[in-house]
Amino acid sequence: MKKIEDIIIQGIRDALSGTLNIVVEDKFLALQKTKKEFEGSLTLVVFPFVKQAKMAPEKLANILGEVLVDSVEEIDSFNVVKGFLNLVISAAYWKNALEYISDTEQYGFSKPNSKPHCMVEYSSPNTNKPLHLGHLRNNFLGYSVSEIRKANGHEVTKVQIINDRGIHICKSMQAWISSGLEETPESTGMKGDKLVGKYYVEFDKQYKKEIAELIGEGQDKGEAERNASSIEAARELLVKWESKDPEVYALWEKMNQWVYDGFEKTYDDMGVDFDRIYYESETYLLGKSVVMDGLASGVFEQEDDGSIWIDLTAEGLDKKILLRSDGTAVYMTQDIGTAIKRFEEFPSLKELVYIVGNEQDYHFRVLFLILKKLGYVWASDCYHLSYGMVDLPEGKMKSREGTVVDADDLMLQMSETAKEITEELGKLEGMEESEKNELYRMIGMGALKYYLLKVDPKKRLLFNPNESIDFNGNTGPFIQYTYARMQSLMSRYGKAIPNVSHDAGCNSSELALIELLYDFPEIISNASDGYSPALLANYLFSLAKTFNSFYQSSNIMKETDGDIQGNRMVLVQVTAGVIKRGMKLLGVGVPDRM
RNA sequence: GGGCGCGUAGCUCAGCUGGAUAGAGCACCUCCCUUCUAAGGAGGCGGUCCUAGGUUCGAAUCCUAGCGCGCUCACCA
């Protein structure tokens, strides 16, 4: 189906070159949506070429309008306000559009795997702590960005990297050992990640205590932090781990496994998945060897103490360490190795997207620059989707102050809230208990995911745990509710949805809905190119709102004209389809009733 | 201090590569369930778009400076 914008632009171009005998640059020939308070669907701003036309804006707009109405079949009428030419598109065109939408399978989506292969890295947790609210935003974003890109035709590989080695996990190990309790998830009934996290907290407590004691004995802060016996023990574990001391390695494997088991449950609850998992312990050695190669080729330089650096001062950045003097790897080392490994493993890869918080902006600038300097041409295909931190009303989440919002707790709480609200409304008569529970989860998770996804990823996000999350207004449940209403209409209608009738008239609320549905493909494309589930979320909200308005103003079941009723049912069906598939891209399910 | 980012209604946010009287949701106030699910709809109240300059026919949007906030500049991750 030919896009109305293209038809009109062509018409305008013809009118300009014909009647007015001027040629206008393409960039000025952009149509915009007509503002609500004016009549029409699309608007041309004529200011940019009044000079060329040597005419007052209004006169020019009127002339163009008249020519367009005559020459372009799809334009019914026009009106001019100052230099704005508002065009009214014929109902016939919109009915054709509706028919096209209704007849098009997977309307709005592009052919699978028709666009470049893209890898999306998200989640990327450390293995010493359970997942929290920040991870939720990360995971929901990563999943949704991936699904949106798929819908837009990209081949997508979802990956995560697990920071499974390093001093952090050694801290948990050290606290576990020194407790002497031999606690396991089985013996305590705790989720594995929670148990390991508990020991991380305990380590920190003990460590702080020792520091205070050492300071009391007259050491300065830096000394005390270095000399505390627990950190020395943890450091020793790390050294032993690197030399693959069997006992330490076994404990490391055991405790990491506990964490993985715990994470798996959390990922399952989140509804996210991965095609490939990378472990830092598997990639840091490659990183190290690449750094050594870079040293040999002169990209990097070595200090007297043996540490290896890159000097980026010429690029306006600083010097960055790539390998410690004792030869051990830093974060950057393994990230270099991991990126290379990925492009080797997937030769078709055309893009690597990192979903990582904006606190690491600098890290990724440096990483991409290093890869470029090392001569990897794909360095420019790497993109850091830098999302804003999730803040609480009192500021950052701080584990020390116990303000970290745990992912498992929050998800559970959302389902419970959904249950309370649903029971209060009491609309689930006759539904099975298990079905109800599934619904509560769907609504609770819908609220949570939508809440975290509706904001532009790049912006910081404020989360107020007390006010929690709304179920009214611009929310997931609002959209789910609208969908449930549509399902109710479909079952009430009780017969097959007919084809679009071209004879039936269209009221304004129907037209508004068709026009929005018409935008869906462009929204998918924009959300994909801009890595922004928020664009899709806000679109779905306005679609739901527009539907509700239509629902309220145009009674369907009571409509006596069969053609009109049929067209309305087509609208219901098509809107439901767009909402369902759109929400799925956000990772949110929609219920048949609620 | 250097670098990066942000500052729109009481609150949370939309406003894409400049376009009309700056929009939603929440909160507050009016109406609308003997009518397809009121988790809904219709309307009202509410804004010097941080400030000051500049570019432009036109600036919330682009440029410069200032103010405020955040992140970052580790042999941490």
XYZ file of C-alpha atoms (C1' of nucleotides) in Angstrom:
671
model
C 0.000 0.000 0.000
C 1.274 3.426 -0.935
C 1.959 5.704 1.963
C -0.226 8.767 2.044
C 2.760 10.932 2.888
C 4.519 9.879 -0.292
C 1.447 10.457 -2.387
C 1.022 13.949 -1.026
C 4.682 14.906 -1.246
C 4.635 13.905 -4.877
C 1.508 15.966 -5.366
C 3.126 18.964 -3.748
C 6.240 18.593 -5.827
C 4.141 18.489 -8.986
C 2.125 21.491 -7.895
C 5.243 23.490 -7.099
C 7.000 22.748 -10.321
C 3.834 23.011 -12.401
C 1.545 25.735 -11.212
C 4.139 27.746 -9.301
C 7.145 26.866 -11.371
C 9.585 26.558 -8.497
C 11.748 23.739 -7.246
C 12.003 23.263 -3.509
C 14.623 21.312 -1.628
C 13.389 17.962 -0.396
C 14.146 18.741 3.226
C 11.452 21.419 3.204
C 8.865 19.050 1.841
C 8.190 17.316 5.122
C 4.704 16.750 6.353
C 3.841 16.796 9.983
C 0.852 15.616 11.903
C -1.879 18.178 12.117
C -2.406 19.453 15.618
C -5.531 18.228 17.269
C -7.270 21.583 17.386
C -7.249 21.963 13.602
C -9.086 20.007 10.990
C -7.019 17.621 8.938
C -4.463 14.830 9.274
C -1.294 16.140 7.697
C 0.151 19.591 7.526
C 2.596 21.251 5.215
C 4.483 24.250 6.520
C 4.964 26.627 3.605
C 7.163 29.222 5.290
C 10.435 27.751 4.010
C 9.599 28.531 0.393
C 7.544 31.707 0.494
C 10.539 33.645 -0.697
C 11.011 31.452 -3.700
C 7.332 31.648 -4.524
C 7.310 35.407 -3.940
C 3.982 35.172 -2.252
C 2.463 35.695 1.164
C 2.367 32.445 3.157
C -1.405 32.268 3.284
C -1.831 32.894 -0.388
C 0.767 30.293 -1.235
C -0.851 27.746 1.081
C -4.247 28.376 -0.442
C -3.022 27.982 -3.981
C -1.240 24.772 -3.089
C -4.298 23.513 -1.283
C -6.534 24.090 -4.264
C -4.170 22.385 -6.642
C -3.770 19.434 -4.304
C -7.487 18.922 -3.820
C -7.869 18.809 -7.596
C -4.851 16.684 -8.373
C -4.621 14.263 -5.490
C -7.539 11.937 -5.182
C -6.803 11.104 -1.529
C -7.086 14.716 -0.417
C -10.642 15.729 0.312
C -10.227 19.290 1.454
C -7.865 21.711 3.098
C -7.710 24.706 5.366
C -5.053 27.299 5.891
C -3.980 28.877 9.142
C -1.177 31.363 8.640
C 1.508 29.439 6.798
C 0.133 26.063 7.677
C -1.666 24.055 5.054
C -3.813 21.432 6.746
C -4.903 18.559 4.547
C -7.935 16.407 5.085
C -7.462 12.854 3.853
C -10.426 11.065 2.387
C -12.261 8.473 4.417
C -11.895 6.165 1.444
C -8.145 6.199 1.865
C -8.424 5.373 5.553
C -10.818 2.551 4.884
C -8.362 1.153 2.380
C -5.683 1.502 4.999
C -7.782 -0.367 7.510
C -8.362 -3.123 5.022
C -4.653 -3.330 4.310
C -3.809 -3.467 8.019
C -6.424 -6.100 8.611
C -5.188 -8.223 5.711
C -1.512 -7.939 6.572
C -0.133 -10.686 8.702
C 2.265 -9.394 11.373
C 1.308 -5.871 10.398
C 4.025 -3.421 11.419
C 6.788 -5.999 11.588
C 9.479 -6.500 8.984
C 10.469 -9.803 7.474
C 12.491 -11.778 10.044
C 16.246 -11.753 9.512
C 15.986 -9.309 6.646
C 18.262 -6.818 8.365
C 21.808 -6.971 9.765
C 22.722 -9.301 12.579
C 22.796 -7.523 15.892
C 24.032 -8.712 19.264
C 22.578 -7.238 22.413
C 24.372 -7.621 25.700
C 22.377 -7.011 28.807
C 22.048 -7.930 32.475
C 25.755 -8.562 33.078
C 25.622 -9.107 36.825
C 28.332 -9.683 39.362
C 28.016 -12.962 41.193
C 28.323 -11.627 44.698
C 24.946 -9.988 45.095
C 21.311 -10.644 44.198
C 19.711 -8.659 41.401
C 18.005 -5.393 42.260
C 15.818 -2.692 40.771
C 18.645 -1.371 38.595
C 19.016 -4.808 37.048
C 15.301 -4.869 36.349
C 15.550 -1.772 34.217
C 18.593 -3.216 32.506
C 16.984 -6.579 31.815
C 13.655 -5.223 30.662
C 15.430 -2.781 28.384
C 17.749 -5.390 26.969
C 14.990 -7.849 26.329
C 12.684 -5.280 24.800
C 15.330 -3.650 22.624
C 16.186 -7.115 21.322
C 12.589 -8.020 20.582
C 11.910 -4.688 18.920
C 14.956 -5.066 16.711
C 13.786 -8.550 15.783
C 10.366 -7.205 14.923
C 12.049 -4.649 12.745
C 13.755 -7.427 10.832
C 17.130 -7.761 12.492
C 18.637 -11.059 13.380
C 19.308 -10.695 17.093
C 21.501 -12.617 19.495
C 20.890 -11.866 23.152
C 23.876 -12.339 25.372
C 25.060 -11.601 28.842
C 28.459 -11.573 30.408
C 28.755 -12.773 33.947
C 31.449 -11.204 36.053
C 32.144 -14.431 37.797
C 35.712 -13.821 38.905
C 37.422 -11.156 40.869
C 37.799 -9.815 44.332
C 34.065 -9.406 44.868
C 33.234 -13.094 44.803
C 36.340 -13.801 46.868
C 34.918 -11.570 49.570
C 31.788 -13.688 49.816
C 33.921 -16.807 49.798
C 36.115 -15.477 52.582
C 33.147 -14.629 54.795
C 31.600 -18.003 54.115
C 34.797 -19.799 55.084
C 35.391 -17.802 58.221
C 31.847 -18.340 59.430
C 32.612 -22.046 59.578
C 28.890 -22.741 59.239
C 29.078 -24.577 55.928
C 25.717 -23.094 54.998
C 24.177 -24.052 51.662
C 20.973 -23.056 49.905
C 19.606 -26.467 50.875
C 20.517 -26.211 54.539
C 19.167 -22.678 54.884
C 16.335 -22.771 52.403
C 17.680 -19.551 50.929
C 17.932 -18.716 47.260
C 21.545 -19.206 46.259
C 22.180 -15.625 45.170
C 20.675 -14.391 48.420
C 22.893 -16.648 50.465
C 26.047 -15.534 48.692
C 24.876 -11.946 48.969
C 24.395 -12.395 52.681
C 28.017 -13.384 53.049
C 29.103 -10.439 50.958
C 27.333 -8.160 53.406
C 28.896 -10.007 56.300
C 32.305 -9.616 54.791
C 31.739 -5.913 54.508
C 30.652 -5.641 58.112
C 33.676 -7.484 59.377
C 35.962 -5.520 57.091
C 34.598 -2.197 58.333
C 35.044 -3.332 61.900
C 38.651 -4.254 61.317
C 39.349 -0.968 59.596
C 37.930 0.924 62.541
C 40.065 -1.086 64.920
C 43.226 -0.469 62.914
C 42.487 3.216 62.730
C 42.014 3.113 66.491
C 45.479 1.639 66.728
C 46.853 4.609 64.881
C 46.902 3.533 61.232
C 45.646 5.959 58.629
C 42.580 5.087 56.583
C 44.389 3.886 53.479
C 46.712 1.695 55.485
C 43.873 0.222 57.472
C 41.913 -0.562 54.310
C 44.888 -2.402 52.938
C 45.924 -4.184 56.091
C 42.618 -5.454 57.457
C 42.941 -9.181 57.855
C 39.712 -10.078 56.080
C 40.674 -8.242 52.905
C 44.079 -9.844 53.050
C 42.411 -13.215 53.266
C 40.146 -12.378 50.313
C 43.085 -11.206 48.265
C 44.878 -14.414 49.078
C 41.871 -16.338 47.815
C 42.024 -14.406 44.550
C 45.691 -15.242 44.099
C 44.988 -18.881 44.859
C 42.070 -18.824 42.452
C 44.267 -17.466 39.672
C 46.722 -20.277 40.268
C 43.780 -22.668 40.240
C 44.234 -23.898 43.759
C 41.877 -26.909 43.732
C 40.178 -26.192 47.017
C 39.585 -22.530 46.311
C 38.503 -23.268 42.777
C 36.012 -25.836 43.971
C 34.496 -23.424 46.458
C 34.364 -20.719 43.810
C 32.558 -23.052 41.460
C 30.183 -24.168 44.165
C 29.233 -20.672 45.282
C 28.929 -19.353 41.755
C 26.619 -22.233 40.945
C 24.395 -21.252 43.846
C 24.226 -17.783 42.392
C 23.458 -19.032 38.887
C 20.641 -21.171 40.199
C 19.222 -18.168 42.026
C 19.597 -15.907 39.005
C 17.933 -18.427 36.777
C 14.821 -18.281 38.897
C 14.881 -14.482 38.820
C 15.364 -14.341 35.052
C 12.519 -16.762 34.694
C 10.272 -14.509 36.755
C 11.404 -11.509 34.751
C 10.567 -13.316 31.558
C 13.909 -12.617 29.910
C 16.202 -15.009 28.120
C 19.618 -15.261 26.515
C 20.974 -17.031 23.482
C 24.533 -17.183 24.737
C 26.176 -16.589 28.071
C 29.763 -15.447 28.402
C 31.788 -15.725 31.562
C 34.526 -13.327 32.403
C 36.601 -16.261 33.585
C 36.500 -17.538 30.005
C 37.382 -14.333 28.208
C 39.896 -12.494 30.356
C 42.798 -14.625 29.133
C 42.057 -13.726 25.524
C 41.941 -10.101 26.635
C 45.313 -10.456 28.274
C 46.916 -11.920 25.201
C 45.453 -9.208 22.980
C 46.875 -6.618 25.335
C 50.275 -8.250 25.054
C 49.958 -8.168 21.272
C 49.019 -4.516 21.455
C 52.073 -3.874 23.555
C 54.234 -5.578 20.971
C 52.712 -3.563 18.164
C 53.173 -0.334 20.048
C 49.544 0.576 20.657
C 50.104 0.223 24.397
C 53.027 1.042 26.604
C 54.571 -0.532 29.665
C 55.628 1.202 32.849
C 58.741 0.274 34.770
C 56.690 -1.650 37.285
C 55.327 -3.848 34.514
C 51.827 -2.408 34.299
C 50.476 -1.813 30.808
C 48.679 1.368 29.755
C 47.176 3.159 26.836
C 47.715 6.868 26.492
C 44.587 8.562 25.231
C 45.511 12.099 26.185
C 45.779 13.012 22.502
C 42.080 12.124 22.191
C 41.217 14.291 25.148
C 40.901 11.324 27.482
C 43.303 10.018 30.092
C 45.757 7.214 30.462
C 44.041 3.946 31.139
C 45.441 0.818 32.724
C 44.970 -2.457 30.883
C 47.023 -4.870 32.924
C 48.188 -4.560 36.517
C 51.833 -4.677 37.475
C 51.305 -8.176 38.804
C 49.995 -9.155 35.391
C 46.368 -9.640 36.443
C 43.506 -8.431 34.336
C 41.210 -5.488 34.952
C 37.677 -5.023 33.719
C 38.838 -3.388 30.497
C 41.090 -6.340 29.720
C 38.277 -8.821 29.672
C 35.921 -6.481 27.817
C 38.445 -6.278 24.999
C 38.699 -10.054 24.941
C 34.962 -10.558 25.077
C 34.235 -8.198 22.195
C 36.812 -9.885 19.982
C 35.535 -13.309 20.884
C 32.011 -12.309 19.925
C 32.915 -11.059 16.498
C 34.980 -14.190 15.924
C 32.195 -16.424 17.065
C 29.557 -14.668 14.947
C 31.128 -13.628 11.640
C 27.802 -12.257 10.422
C 27.668 -9.773 13.281
C 27.167 -6.201 12.117
C 26.426 -4.555 15.413
C 27.136 -5.051 19.105
C 24.910 -3.197 21.533
C 25.809 -2.921 25.202
C 22.980 -2.185 27.581
C 24.916 -0.697 30.445
C 24.255 2.199 32.816
C 25.518 5.672 32.065
C 27.957 5.529 34.946
C 30.109 3.593 32.496
C 30.013 6.073 29.639
C 33.689 6.757 29.997
C 34.577 3.088 30.101
C 32.868 2.426 26.796
C 34.316 5.460 25.085
C 37.707 4.125 26.004
C 36.875 0.532 25.101
C 35.659 1.426 21.609
C 38.644 3.660 21.054
C 41.051 0.928 22.084
C 39.403 -1.579 19.774
C 39.689 0.908 16.956
C 43.343 1.515 17.696
C 43.928 -2.211 17.727
C 42.675 -2.190 14.168
C 39.314 -3.890 14.516
C 37.161 -2.355 11.827
C 34.013 -3.413 13.618
C 34.889 -1.117 16.521
C 32.600 1.467 14.960
C 29.747 -1.063 15.003
C 29.748 -1.129 18.777
C 27.132 0.925 20.535
C 26.689 1.649 24.196
C 23.042 2.080 25.073
C 23.675 4.192 28.094
C 20.610 4.181 30.269
C 20.024 6.380 33.267
C 20.242 5.156 36.807
C 17.167 4.243 38.775
C 17.017 6.564 41.743
C 14.915 6.488 44.857
C 13.331 9.659 46.235
C 16.235 9.988 48.651
C 18.809 9.436 45.901
C 20.874 6.436 44.904
C 20.216 2.978 46.230
C 22.793 2.139 48.846
C 23.313 -1.346 50.135
C 24.948 0.067 53.235
C 21.793 1.929 54.107
C 19.588 -0.978 53.197
C 17.746 0.972 50.517
C 18.438 -1.478 47.724
C 15.174 -2.654 46.202
C 15.504 -6.383 45.655
C 14.289 -7.662 42.286
C 12.590 -10.791 43.622
C 10.865 -8.913 46.415
C 9.622 -6.205 44.116
C 8.237 -8.619 41.541
C 6.431 -10.556 44.239
C 5.057 -7.385 45.732
C 3.736 -6.282 42.343
C 1.764 -9.495 41.949
C 0.328 -9.075 45.410
C -0.729 -5.534 44.711
C -2.325 -6.690 41.482
C -4.194 -9.338 43.424
C -5.505 -6.853 45.969
C -6.750 -4.452 43.355
C -8.276 -7.169 41.238
C -10.091 -8.745 44.160
C -11.424 -5.394 45.189
C -12.895 -4.881 41.727
C -14.255 -8.422 41.750
C -14.604 -9.147 38.069
C -13.168 -12.646 37.957
C -16.205 -14.707 38.784
C -15.811 -18.319 37.836
C -12.125 -18.190 37.114
C -9.851 -20.979 38.260
C -7.527 -20.182 41.144
C -4.428 -21.035 39.127
C -5.646 -18.893 36.270
C -6.207 -16.030 38.669
C -2.694 -16.279 40.023
C -1.323 -16.230 36.546
C -3.364 -13.119 35.842
C -2.129 -11.352 38.983
C 1.395 -12.023 37.889
C 0.702 -10.783 34.382
C -0.801 -7.567 35.681
C 1.838 -6.996 38.330
C 4.695 -7.613 35.943
C 2.929 -5.577 33.285
C 2.748 -2.642 35.642
C 6.392 -2.986 36.619
C 7.793 -3.492 33.148
C 5.732 -0.756 31.613
C 6.709 1.607 34.412
C 10.395 0.999 33.801
C 10.148 1.031 30.023
C 7.937 4.021 29.361
C 10.687 6.460 30.231
C 13.331 7.330 27.659
C 16.171 4.882 28.428
C 18.730 7.633 28.453
C 17.060 9.497 31.232
C 17.361 8.729 34.859
C 14.300 7.241 36.380
C 12.774 7.973 39.703
C 11.222 5.088 41.559
C 9.116 5.763 44.574
C 8.680 2.496 46.469
C 6.050 3.909 48.796
C 3.707 5.254 46.204
C 4.786 2.191 44.274
C 3.375 1.819 40.838
C 0.061 2.998 39.502
C -2.473 0.779 37.813
C -4.391 3.713 36.335
C -3.518 6.151 33.612
C -0.339 5.693 31.615
C 0.373 2.190 32.874
C 0.647 -1.392 31.749
C -2.620 -2.470 33.394
C -4.484 0.343 31.625
C -3.418 -1.098 28.294
C -4.075 -4.646 29.444
C -7.524 -3.610 30.556
C -8.256 -2.028 27.222
C -7.200 -5.244 25.552
C -9.424 -7.319 27.819
C -12.362 -5.132 26.841
C -11.662 -5.797 23.199
C -11.611 -9.516 23.828
C -14.925 -9.192 25.574
C -16.341 -7.417 22.530
C -15.057 -10.103 20.212
C -16.657 -12.889 22.162
C -19.910 -10.957 22.439
C -19.931 -10.354 18.710
C -19.770 -14.097 18.406
C -19.209 -14.460 14.690
C -16.403 -14.107 12.224
C -15.149 -10.570 11.724
C -16.247 -9.476 8.241
C -14.195 -7.739 5.588
C -13.981 -3.979 5.613
C -17.034 -2.377 4.088
C -16.194 0.549 1.849
C -19.757 1.809 1.834
C -20.140 2.390 5.518
C -19.439 5.842 6.855
C -16.688 6.631 9.322
C -16.996 8.812 12.381
C -14.169 10.877 13.771
C -13.250 8.515 16.576
C -12.947 5.658 14.104
C -10.757 7.734 11.829
C -8.555 8.772 14.727
C -8.019 5.129 15.545
C -7.215 4.120 11.985
C -4.730 6.948 11.675
C -2.915 5.778 14.779
C -2.879 2.166 13.627
C -1.417 3.414 10.391
C 1.594 4.743 12.345
C 2.514 1.406 13.893
C 5.190 0.313 11.391
C 6.973 3.609 11.692
C 6.902 3.397 15.465
C 8.509 -0.042 15.373
C 11.151 1.212 13.029
C 11.884 4.299 15.109
C 11.953 2.342 18.346
C 14.357 -0.118 16.767
C 16.691 2.475 15.294
C 16.596 4.542 18.448
C 16.875 1.583 20.844
C 13.857 2.972 22.613
C 11.082 0.786 23.989
C 9.725 4.038 25.447
C 8.604 5.153 21.993
C 6.620 1.969 21.597
C 5.242 2.104 25.134
C 3.945 5.635 24.717
C 2.487 4.776 21.350
C 0.596 1.818 22.780
C -0.725 4.044 25.536
C -2.087 6.595 23.113
C -3.520 3.787 21.008
C -5.314 2.391 24.043
C -6.540 5.843 24.976
C -7.823 6.472 21.486
C -9.531 3.112 21.499
C -11.236 3.810 24.820
C -12.490 7.071 23.473
C -13.862 5.298 20.433
C -15.342 2.591 22.639
C -17.149 5.169 24.699
C -18.472 7.203 21.814
C -19.406 4.481 19.369
C -21.448 1.662 20.745
C -20.770 -1.447 18.762
C -23.197 -4.070 19.970
C -26.142 -1.738 19.602
C -25.165 -0.548 16.157
C -27.930 -1.536 13.767
C -26.111 -0.875 10.518
C -24.288 -4.120 9.826
C -21.589 -2.515 7.683
C -20.748 0.048 10.313
C -20.778 -2.588 13.014
C -18.583 -4.831 10.900
C -16.032 -2.099 10.321
C -15.961 -1.353 14.006
C -15.299 -4.990 14.757
C -12.449 -4.949 12.269
C -11.076 -2.006 14.193
C -11.415 -3.858 17.465
C -9.665 -6.891 16.101
C -6.869 -4.964 14.464
C -6.263 -2.734 17.473
C -6.203 -5.755 19.749
C -3.636 -7.365 17.486
C -1.375 -4.341 17.463
C -1.618 -3.977 21.219
C -0.915 -7.630 21.817
C 2.098 -7.768 19.563
C 3.339 -4.377 20.694
C 3.094 -5.265 24.357
C 4.848 -8.532 23.695
C 7.806 -6.538 22.415
C 7.884 -4.873 25.811
C 7.802 -8.278 27.429
C 4.276 -7.713 28.687
C 1.418 -10.148 28.258
C -2.228 -9.202 27.785
C -5.222 -11.001 29.349
C -8.563 -11.989 27.865
C -10.298 -10.686 30.947
C -9.355 -8.818 34.059
C 39.418 21.091 38.535
C 38.788 18.310 33.324
C 35.137 15.321 30.475
C 30.036 13.653 29.681
C 24.798 14.168 30.605
C 20.420 16.449 32.533
C 17.098 20.970 33.988
C 9.348 21.267 30.591
C 2.583 21.879 35.234
C 2.600 20.475 42.659
C 4.678 15.158 41.263
C 6.245 11.539 37.161
C 7.117 12.124 32.180
C 6.053 13.075 26.151
C 7.514 16.725 22.898
C 11.868 12.943 16.436
C 16.345 15.848 12.665
C 13.577 24.084 14.625
C 7.127 25.384 13.104
C 0.566 26.880 14.961
C -2.453 28.702 21.449
C 3.922 23.599 24.778
C 1.086 17.942 25.637
C -0.118 13.249 28.678
C -0.643 10.564 33.414
C -0.991 11.234 38.780
C -2.998 14.671 42.396
C -7.270 18.334 42.970
C -12.498 19.936 41.194
C -17.358 18.841 37.802
C -20.065 15.464 35.201
C -21.068 10.108 32.945
C -22.540 2.944 35.115
C -31.272 0.032 34.595
C -26.251 1.020 27.948
C -20.519 -3.522 24.847
C -15.729 -4.512 31.758
C -15.991 2.841 35.539
C -8.427 -0.536 36.085
C -12.949 3.542 31.712
C -14.909 8.243 29.286
C -16.018 13.897 28.857
C -14.470 18.534 30.931
C -11.928 22.076 34.487
C -7.667 23.868 37.367
C -2.445 24.071 36.651
C 3.650 26.144 32.863
C 8.542 33.187 32.995
C 9.877 25.170 28.961
C 16.595 26.934 34.860
C 18.735 32.148 33.578
C 20.948 35.624 30.042
C 22.455 36.453 25.247
C 22.806 34.753 19.934
C 21.246 32.350 14.976
C 16.236 32.319 12.343
C 10.397 34.486 9.034
C 9.875 31.202 13.477
C 13.536 28.377 19.347
C 11.371 24.011 24.757
C 14.234 22.178 20.410
C 20.289 24.771 17.433
C 24.925 27.938 19.384
C 27.555 30.561 23.572
C 27.954 31.824 28.669
C 26.178 31.361 33.629
C 23.419 28.757 37.662
C 21.726 24.070 39.724
C 21.846 18.618 39.779
C 23.963 13.792 38.405
C 27.808 10.583 36.565
C 32.899 10.033 35.616
C 38.360 10.926 35.506
C 41.192 3.991 40.375
C 46.869 -1.263 39.606
C 37.358 -1.261 41.461
C 33.810 -3.611 38.704
